[in-house]
Every structure is written in C-alpha cells, then in structure tokens.
Amino acid sequence: MREIQYREAIREAIIEEMDRDRKVFLIGEDVGVYGGAFKAYKGLLDKYGPDRVINTPISETAIIGAGIGAALTGYRPIVEIMFIDFAALAMDQIANQAAKIHFMSGGRLNVPLVIRTQGGVGKGLATQHSQSLEAWFYHIPGLKVVMPATSYDVKGLLKTAIRDNSPVMFIEHKMTYPVKGAVPEEEYTIPFGKADIKRKGEDITIFAYSNMVLKSIEAAEELEREGISCEVVDPRTIVPLDIDEVINSVKKTGRLIIVSEACRRGSVASDISARVTERVFEYLKAPVKIVAGLDTPIPYNSTLEWASIPQKSDIIKAVKELLEEIL
Amino acid sequence: MLGISEKTKIEMLKKLIEIRRFEEKAIQLYKTGKIWGYLHPCIGQEAVPVGACHAIGIQDYVISNHRGHGHCIARGADIRKMMAELFGKSTGYCKGRGGSMHIVDMELKILGENGIVGGGIPISVGAGLSCKMEGKGNVVVCFFGDGAANNGVFHESLNMAAIFKLPVIYICENNMYAISMRSADSVSCKDVGKRNCAYGIPGHIIDGSDPVEVYNAVKKAAGHARDGRGPSLIEAKTYRFYGHHPNDPAEYREKEEVEYYTSEKDPVANFKSRLLEEKIITEERIERIESEVDKKIKGAVTFAEKSPEPELEKFLEEVEQI
Ligand SMILES: Cc1ncc(C[n+]2csc(CCOP(=O)(O)OP(=O)(O)O)c2C)c(N)n1
C-alpha cells in the first residue's frame, strides 16, 4: 500500500469531503494562501476559492462561533484552532454553546462542527504552544474527542467527523504531521468508538492515544526483543471510548499501563484507570500504572522539555516494573 | 525634532542598531540550529520600541508580545541574558524555560513577552489599575500587533481602561500582516488607530518607521495618562522585513511591496542618514557604534554558549512541589 504523510492524509480527507458535500467548508487563521500553520491545506484555496476556504482574523471566539452558527443553519464547517492552547480563548463557544445546544434543544438542533486543532510537545515551542489539553474537552458532556495517531486513522476519522452531527474536537499532534503511514487509495471511513489493536501481545496491555501510540509501539518492539510481549491498544477516539476493547485486552494480560503525554493531574489516563479498575479488578495481577507527563508547564530547554513527557525509555521501564509486581 | 536632545537621538540610534544586529544574529543562529522553537524577529519595526521606550520613564511598565526582542532591548534589557534564554541556558532571563517568546525583566518593569496573541492586552488593565491606585503618575505601555487588535480581548480591555481612566498607552505595531493575513483584509475600518472613537480616547496614527514620530506620540499619550485623563491608542504603521519567523518565506507578499518598504522605510538606515544630515553624528562615530554593538553581541553569544544548561534534577525537584 502507498505511504503518505499524516498531513497529506488530512488534506485528502478534506478534499474528498468537500467534493462530496458542498456544505463542507474550511475556516480559520492562515488556512488560505499560507496553507495552514502545518501545511495541511496546500492548494485548497486555489481548488475551492475563498468562499469555501475562509481566512479569518485572530479571533478565536468568533471563529468557533462562526462554525456553530453555520452548523446550526445547514453547513458542515471544519474550523481550525491553530494550537489547542488557543482554544482557551474560545472556551465559552466550545463548552457552553457547541457542547450544549443539542441537549438543551431537546435534541431538535444539531451542531455538525469539526474543530481541528493540534497539541503536544516536541518543537521547543514552550509553555503556551505545547500543551495537551484533551482532558478539558473529555470532561465536557456533549463533545466528541478524536485523537488519531496514524495517517490511516487521521484520514478515516476526519471523514467520519465531518459527517457526524455533533461537535467534534479533532486533536492532532504536532509531531505526527511529517510521519508517513499506509493509506489505501480507495475511500474508507473509520467509526467513532472503535479502538484499534496497534500491536498484539500477551503479557501486558499498553493503552495509548495520539503520538504516545507511536512511542508505545517503539517500546513494544524493543521489549519484544527481550521476550516481553505487549499489546498496544489505541482507542483513537477518547469520546466515545471503546472501553470494552481495553477490558478484553486486560482480561487477557492482567496488566495495564496507560501512557499519556498530558500531565497526570486530572488526566484522561486517571479516568481510564478508574474505569478499568472498577470493571475488571479481579483480573488485574498488578495495579494499573500510569506513565504521564509531569505536572508542569512545558519548558523551552530541550533537556527539560524531553523530561516533561513520557519517552520510550519510560514506557519500557514501567513495563518491566509492572511485570515484577505481584498483587 | 523639538525637545529631543542630541544625546538622546544618538542613544536612540544605538538602540536601533543593537536591535537590528541582535535579530540578525538570532536568525543566523536559528538557521544553524543553535536556537530553536519559535523566533519572531522585529527587523523593520525597530523604531516603534525605540521611540516609545525613550519617551517613558524607568518607573513605567512595558508589556510585550511574541515579537518582543525590540521592546526588551529598547527598554535596556541585558542582551547576554536574552541570548542565553534563546540558547535555553540557565543564565537566561527565564532560566532557559521560556525561550524567545517569554522574556521578562521586573527590574526594567517589563511585564513579559507573550506567546498568546493579545495575551498581554488585558494584563495592561491590571497594571494600569495598580499605577492609578499607587498615584505616583506611572504609566503602562502595551505593545501588540494588528493581528492582536482583532481579538476580543482588545475591545474588553480598551473599554475598561477607558471607563476607569487608566494610564495605559496602547501601541499597535501594524506591520501589515498577521502571519499571512493582511491587515487590509482583517481590520474592517482599515486603521486600527481609528478605533479610538469607539472608546472615546485619543487616537494617533503615525509613521512607525520614524523613532521621533513614535517618541512624540508616546510622550503626548503619556502626558495625557499622567494627568489622569486615561488611555490612548497609537497605531504605528510599520513593516516586518522578513517572514513571520525564519522558516516562513513570506510568499504571500508582493515583491514590489517588500522592496518599497525595505528600501524606503528602513528605520535604521533612515535615522542614520537623518542624524548625519543634521550633523549630529559623523560616519566615523556610526562605524564606532556599529563595531561596539557587534562586539556586545558577540560577547552575548559567547556568554550564552559558555553558560551551563539548566539542571534537570533541580527542575524535577521543583515539579514535585507544583
Ligand atoms: C490567540 C492566538 N492565536 C493565534 C496565534 C498564532 N499566531 C502567532 S503570531 C500570529 C500573528 C500575530 O499577528 P500580529 O498580532 O499582527 O503580530 P505580528 O506577528 O505581525 O508582529 C499568530 C496568528 C497565537 N499565538 N495566539
């Protein structure tokens, strides 16, 4: 199968959906001639024109609001927030408006809105451009939250997000854009709430999403050479969450590590740990272990930055520690 | 140029040159991988911070943004500590934790650069409040770009500063672009400086390539603020000579436009010629200044290179306490 970059997979998904449905359009900062801050929109302005590829001022609240209003009145906007850190400026529109409208209208109104954004550490961009804030959105009932790790997943899930009738936080990772992965030529979509076993294994389950999937796979490959077999489970969407797939894996291995780039306090990882423990406590051979980012703003200096989030070596260490623990 | 002493003019020229050379060095270091992350050089815009910072006193506050090296240097920041910060070293202004976008120096009353566009504008309201409550006649200068002026925080803050009559000088550096977005396309009334009407405050639209024009406007606004008459809005028309950051080829700009501004509106070259014409300075003196600045910058780079990395252990200890 051909291999394409994550950013190309995004572009393909948008093109296919914009061609399929004239109600789909793109709006955000520097999405036009600039082609997006991470160059996922190359050529789209030329292809669709400024009515469907709309460049905006730096007005995050109004950008999200524009998406909500257009969605309520029949369109399917893809709205971009350049960095997830900037979603902080638009939280009312996301959390109090987009997330609530369907419920508060007794189900009569829909907000088919995709908020494309990216987060994470990795380029020395420091504290206001490196955060992993998925827990904010995970916490708000009424939003779906997608965190694709690979080219294949990002394409299939973005197409599903565009067709979905709810507001979707579509959170990419800045380090994944240049990464290549297999993507078929034929059209496909990926349903929400369906985890993917990225690697089969027997001894231990590693639950990870977004860029941490890639790091977990690398760790699993290295551990394999030492005779340790890890199963890497990628939920792909954290809302809705395919908890059953995680549970099945844990029932088999009896051990669970949750890897999270986001800092630990109040994290998605903590919640997954609680959910799994509630459901399959009797199957666990050791306590669930969380390998998470440190509870710190992200520093600029690369050594400190590196130390702030889980690395392959941390995952390997955690796996070994957990295998030694017996309840 | 009424009211500005020859000495001040020469000081201003020195700062213009220092900012220009600092930024050129930073770009060069960025391209060779010595510094990384985001770097937003202010080459082409030097006259705004230089004019503004010379028009205020040492007790006044300065609020900066992501393109803030010029603000810091014009205010008198130590370029050794700035360079060390760009290198991520422990001797940097933020101990290597902030990088280019987060330089802060409370001794110089620089309340900080900011990675969030518009992030400093609301903070100016609080700094203005504290100046007003202290009653010592201090003011706040708040720098931001044309892009930031389109964020909601601009409206909330200017309105609040106006109703409370806070001593804040809002300086919009309109360099005609916010990344690729032209301000001509993003500012509905074309001139940010005309928005003063909405808040009932004075507005000044000035040529931001001329440090004297900037100086005079800021002096006036500062006087207004110190008299307890509230904030002013200054729009300084300027141009960034390069891309948004060193990796941006800025293909969204017309070649002719870039040529016009870089040849006609170069604040450093123009101010040099002006001081020469006015016989305030000689070619030889300028050359001496330039070589002194170069030496200073070289010294800053050496300082940064030789400085120790931040200690990982210490960082981890601090994290435990957060
Ligand atoms: C709230 C927010 N939105 C978007 C960005 C991304 N961004 C960084 S600089 C910039 C352009 C800023 O333009 P302007 O305020 O005119 O300043 P300039 O860069 O032109 O000096 C943008 C969009 C950001 N840092 N913060």
PDB file of N, CA, C and O in Angstrom, chain A residues 15-49:
ATOM      1  N   ILE A  15     -10.414  17.133   1.062  1.00  0.00           N
ATOM      2  CA  ILE A  15     -10.768  17.234  -0.364  1.00  0.00           C
ATOM      3  C   ILE A  15     -11.921  16.288  -0.696  1.00  0.00           C
ATOM      4  O   ILE A  15     -12.907  16.688  -1.318  1.00  0.00           O
ATOM      5  N   GLU A  16     -11.813  15.054  -0.238  1.00  0.00           N
ATOM      6  CA  GLU A  16     -12.880  14.094  -0.557  1.00  0.00           C
ATOM      7  C   GLU A  16     -14.224  14.561  -0.018  1.00  0.00           C
ATOM      8  O   GLU A  16     -15.241  14.473  -0.694  1.00  0.00           O
ATOM      9  N   GLU A  17     -14.209  15.094   1.202  1.00  0.00           N
ATOM     10  CA  GLU A  17     -15.478  15.510   1.805  1.00  0.00           C
ATOM     11  C   GLU A  17     -15.989  16.809   1.188  1.00  0.00           C
ATOM     12  O   GLU A  17     -17.194  16.991   1.036  1.00  0.00           O
ATOM     13  N   MET A  18     -15.089  17.707   0.830  1.00  0.00           N
ATOM     14  CA  MET A  18     -15.544  18.954   0.196  1.00  0.00           C
ATOM     15  C   MET A  18     -16.089  18.680  -1.198  1.00  0.00           C
ATOM     16  O   MET A  18     -17.022  19.333  -1.652  1.00  0.00           O
ATOM     17  N   ASP A  19     -15.523  17.685  -1.867  1.00  0.00           N
ATOM     18  CA  ASP A  19     -16.038  17.306  -3.190  1.00  0.00           C
ATOM     19  C   ASP A  19     -17.393  16.614  -3.070  1.00  0.00           C
ATOM     20  O   ASP A  19     -18.269  16.781  -3.898  1.00  0.00           O
ATOM     21  N   ARG A  20     -17.537  15.835  -2.012  1.00  0.00           N
ATOM     22  CA  ARG A  20     -18.755  15.045  -1.834  1.00  0.00           C
ATOM     23  C   ARG A  20     -19.940  15.908  -1.420  1.00  0.00           C
ATOM     24  O   ARG A  20     -21.076  15.670  -1.805  1.00  0.00           O
ATOM     25  N   ASP A  21     -19.643  16.944  -0.599  1.00  0.00           N
ATOM     26  CA  ASP A  21     -20.737  17.700   0.017  1.00  0.00           C
ATOM     27  C   ASP A  21     -20.410  19.190  -0.038  1.00  0.00           C
ATOM     28  O   ASP A  21     -19.471  19.651   0.600  1.00  0.00           O
ATOM     29  N   ARG A  22     -21.192  19.943  -0.780  1.00  0.00           N
ATOM     30  CA  ARG A  22     -20.884  21.364  -0.953  1.00  0.00           C
ATOM     31  C   ARG A  22     -21.098  22.152   0.340  1.00  0.00           C
ATOM     32  O   ARG A  22     -20.750  23.322   0.454  1.00  0.00           O
ATOM     33  N   LYS A  23     -21.714  21.514   1.341  1.00  0.00           N
ATOM     34  CA  LYS A  23     -21.951  22.186   2.619  1.00  0.00           C
ATOM     35  C   LYS A  23     -20.706  22.178   3.519  1.00  0.00           C
ATOM     36  O   LYS A  23     -20.688  22.794   4.569  1.00  0.00           O
ATOM     37  N   VAL A  24     -19.704  21.428   3.108  1.00  0.00           N
ATOM     38  CA  VAL A  24     -18.486  21.375   3.913  1.00  0.00           C
ATOM     39  C   VAL A  24     -17.595  22.560   3.522  1.00  0.00           C
ATOM     40  O   VAL A  24     -17.380  22.800   2.336  1.00  0.00           O
ATOM     41  N   PHE A  25     -17.137  23.298   4.494  1.00  0.00           N
ATOM     42  CA  PHE A  25     -16.186  24.372   4.205  1.00  0.00           C
ATOM     43  C   PHE A  25     -15.179  24.489   5.335  1.00  0.00           C
ATOM     44  O   PHE A  25     -15.324  23.881   6.399  1.00  0.00           O
ATOM     45  N   LEU A  26     -14.139  25.284   5.072  1.00  0.00           N
ATOM     46  CA  LEU A  26     -12.997  25.376   5.970  1.00  0.00           C
ATOM     47  C   LEU A  26     -12.843  26.823   6.420  1.00  0.00           C
ATOM     48  O   LEU A  26     -12.891  27.730   5.589  1.00  0.00           O
ATOM     49  N   ILE A  27     -12.634  27.039   7.715  1.00  0.00           N
ATOM     50  CA  ILE A  27     -12.465  28.407   8.194  1.00  0.00           C
ATOM     51  C   ILE A  27     -11.466  28.447   9.355  1.00  0.00           C
ATOM     52  O   ILE A  27     -11.471  27.559  10.211  1.00  0.00           O
ATOM     53  N   GLY A  28     -10.596  29.463   9.333  1.00  0.00           N
ATOM     54  CA  GLY A  28      -9.625  29.596  10.420  1.00  0.00           C
ATOM     55  C   GLY A  28      -8.488  30.531  10.037  1.00  0.00           C
ATOM     56  O   GLY A  28      -8.492  31.113   8.943  1.00  0.00           O
ATOM     57  N   GLU A  29      -7.528  30.653  10.933  1.00  0.00           N
ATOM     58  CA  GLU A  29      -6.399  31.564  10.719  1.00  0.00           C
ATOM     59  C   GLU A  29      -5.377  30.942   9.771  1.00  0.00           C
ATOM     60  O   GLU A  29      -4.961  29.804   9.985  1.00  0.00           O
ATOM     61  N   ASP A  30      -5.003  31.678   8.762  1.00  0.00           N
ATOM     62  CA  ASP A  30      -3.959  31.261   7.818  1.00  0.00           C
ATOM     63  C   ASP A  30      -4.265  29.941   7.108  1.00  0.00           C
ATOM     64  O   ASP A  30      -3.354  29.204   6.756  1.00  0.00           O
ATOM     65  N   VAL A  31      -5.536  29.672   6.887  1.00  0.00           N
ATOM     66  CA  VAL A  31      -5.897  28.458   6.145  1.00  0.00           C
ATOM     67  C   VAL A  31      -5.840  28.694   4.631  1.00  0.00           C
ATOM     68  O   VAL A  31      -5.883  27.749   3.856  1.00  0.00           O
ATOM     69  N   GLY A  32      -5.728  29.953   4.223  1.00  0.00           N
ATOM     70  CA  GLY A  32      -5.740  30.294   2.789  1.00  0.00           C
ATOM     71  C   GLY A  32      -4.399  30.152   2.109  1.00  0.00           C
ATOM     72  O   GLY A  32      -3.829  29.057   2.098  1.00  0.00           O
ATOM     73  N   VAL A  33      -3.875  31.250   1.561  1.00  0.00           N
ATOM     74  CA  VAL A  33      -2.596  31.198   0.827  1.00  0.00           C
ATOM     75  C   VAL A  33      -1.497  30.499   1.612  1.00  0.00           C
ATOM     76  O   VAL A  33      -0.629  29.849   1.038  1.00  0.00           O
ATOM     77  N   TYR A  34      -1.544  30.642   2.920  1.00  0.00           N
ATOM     78  CA  TYR A  34      -0.476  30.088   3.755  1.00  0.00           C
ATOM     79  C   TYR A  34      -0.554  28.558   3.804  1.00  0.00           C
ATOM     80  O   TYR A  34       0.428  27.892   4.091  1.00  0.00           O
ATOM     81  N   GLY A  35      -1.737  28.024   3.578  1.00  0.00           N
ATOM     82  CA  GLY A  35      -1.896  26.569   3.559  1.00  0.00           C
ATOM     83  C   GLY A  35      -1.964  25.939   4.937  1.00  0.00           C
ATOM     84  O   GLY A  35      -1.778  24.730   5.086  1.00  0.00           O
ATOM     85  N   GLY A  36      -2.233  26.769   5.971  1.00  0.00           N
ATOM     86  CA  GLY A  36      -2.314  26.244   7.340  1.00  0.00           C
ATOM     87  C   GLY A  36      -0.949  26.241   7.997  1.00  0.00           C
ATOM     88  O   GLY A  36       0.071  26.093   7.314  1.00  0.00           O
ATOM     89  N   ALA A  37      -0.935  26.414   9.308  1.00  0.00           N
ATOM     90  CA  ALA A  37       0.333  26.505  10.028  1.00  0.00           C
ATOM     91  C   ALA A  37       1.154  25.230   9.867  1.00  0.00           C
ATOM     92  O   ALA A  37       2.374  25.259   9.950  1.00  0.00           O
ATOM     93  N   PHE A  38       0.492  24.102   9.636  1.00  0.00           N
ATOM     94  CA  PHE A  38       1.218  22.846   9.478  1.00  0.00           C
ATOM     95  C   PHE A  38       1.081  22.290   8.063  1.00  0.00           C
ATOM     96  O   PHE A  38       1.286  21.119   7.803  1.00  0.00           O
ATOM     97  N   LYS A  39       0.708  23.181   7.162  1.00  0.00           N
ATOM     98  CA  LYS A  39       0.699  22.897   5.726  1.00  0.00           C
ATOM     99  C   LYS A  39      -0.176  21.699   5.332  1.00  0.00           C
ATOM    100  O   LYS A  39       0.171  20.925   4.443  1.00  0.00           O
ATOM    101  N   ALA A  40      -1.305  21.583   6.004  1.00  0.00           N
ATOM    102  CA  ALA A  40      -2.217  20.502   5.643  1.00  0.00           C
ATOM    103  C   ALA A  40      -3.189  20.921   4.543  1.00  0.00           C
ATOM    104  O   ALA A  40      -3.911  20.094   3.999  1.00  0.00           O
ATOM    105  N   TYR A  41      -3.213  22.223   4.220  1.00  0.00           N
ATOM    106  CA  TYR A  41      -4.232  22.717   3.279  1.00  0.00           C
ATOM    107  C   TYR A  41      -3.653  23.147   1.942  1.00  0.00           C
ATOM    108  O   TYR A  41      -4.249  23.958   1.250  1.00  0.00           O
ATOM    109  N   LYS A  42      -2.476  22.644   1.633  1.00  0.00           N
ATOM    110  CA  LYS A  42      -1.811  23.114   0.415  1.00  0.00           C
ATOM    111  C   LYS A  42      -2.733  22.991  -0.803  1.00  0.00           C
ATOM    112  O   LYS A  42      -3.296  21.942  -1.057  1.00  0.00           O
ATOM    113  N   GLY A  43      -2.875  24.101  -1.509  1.00  0.00           N
ATOM    114  CA  GLY A  43      -3.653  24.074  -2.747  1.00  0.00           C
ATOM    115  C   GLY A  43      -5.162  24.167  -2.572  1.00  0.00           C
ATOM    116  O   GLY A  43      -5.901  24.282  -3.545  1.00  0.00           O
ATOM    117  N   LEU A  44      -5.661  24.120  -1.361  1.00  0.00           N
ATOM    118  CA  LEU A  44      -7.115  24.105  -1.168  1.00  0.00           C
ATOM    119  C   LEU A  44      -7.764  25.431  -1.554  1.00  0.00           C
ATOM    120  O   LEU A  44      -8.868  25.456  -2.079  1.00  0.00           O
ATOM    121  N   LEU A  45      -7.071  26.527  -1.282  1.00  0.00           N
ATOM    122  CA  LEU A  45      -7.636  27.833  -1.642  1.00  0.00           C
ATOM    123  C   LEU A  45      -7.827  27.915  -3.158  1.00  0.00           C
ATOM    124  O   LEU A  45      -8.882  28.328  -3.644  1.00  0.00           O
ATOM    125  N   ASP A  46      -6.824  27.481  -3.906  1.00  0.00           N
ATOM    126  CA  ASP A  46      -6.926  27.510  -5.362  1.00  0.00           C
ATOM    127  C   ASP A  46      -8.052  26.608  -5.840  1.00  0.00           C
ATOM    128  O   ASP A  46      -8.774  26.921  -6.772  1.00  0.00           O
ATOM    129  N   LYS A  47      -8.180  25.477  -5.192  1.00  0.00           N
ATOM    130  CA  LYS A  47      -9.157  24.489  -5.633  1.00  0.00           C
ATOM    131  C   LYS A  47     -10.594  24.922  -5.334  1.00  0.00           C
ATOM    132  O   LYS A  47     -11.477  24.751  -6.157  1.00  0.00           O
ATOM    133  N   TYR A  48     -10.814  25.478  -4.149  1.00  0.00           N
ATOM    134  CA  TYR A  48     -12.202  25.754  -3.736  1.00  0.00           C
ATOM    135  C   TYR A  48     -12.548  27.236  -3.639  1.00  0.00           C
ATOM    136  O   TYR A  48     -13.718  27.580  -3.473  1.00  0.00           O
ATOM    137  N   GLY A  49     -11.549  28.082  -3.687  1.00  0.00           N
ATOM    138  CA  GLY A  49     -11.833  29.524  -3.644  1.00  0.00           C
ATOM    139  C   GLY A  49     -12.084  30.038  -2.237  1.00  0.00           C
ATOM    140  O   GLY A  49     -12.320  29.251  -1.312  1.00  0.00           O
TER     141      GLY A  49
END
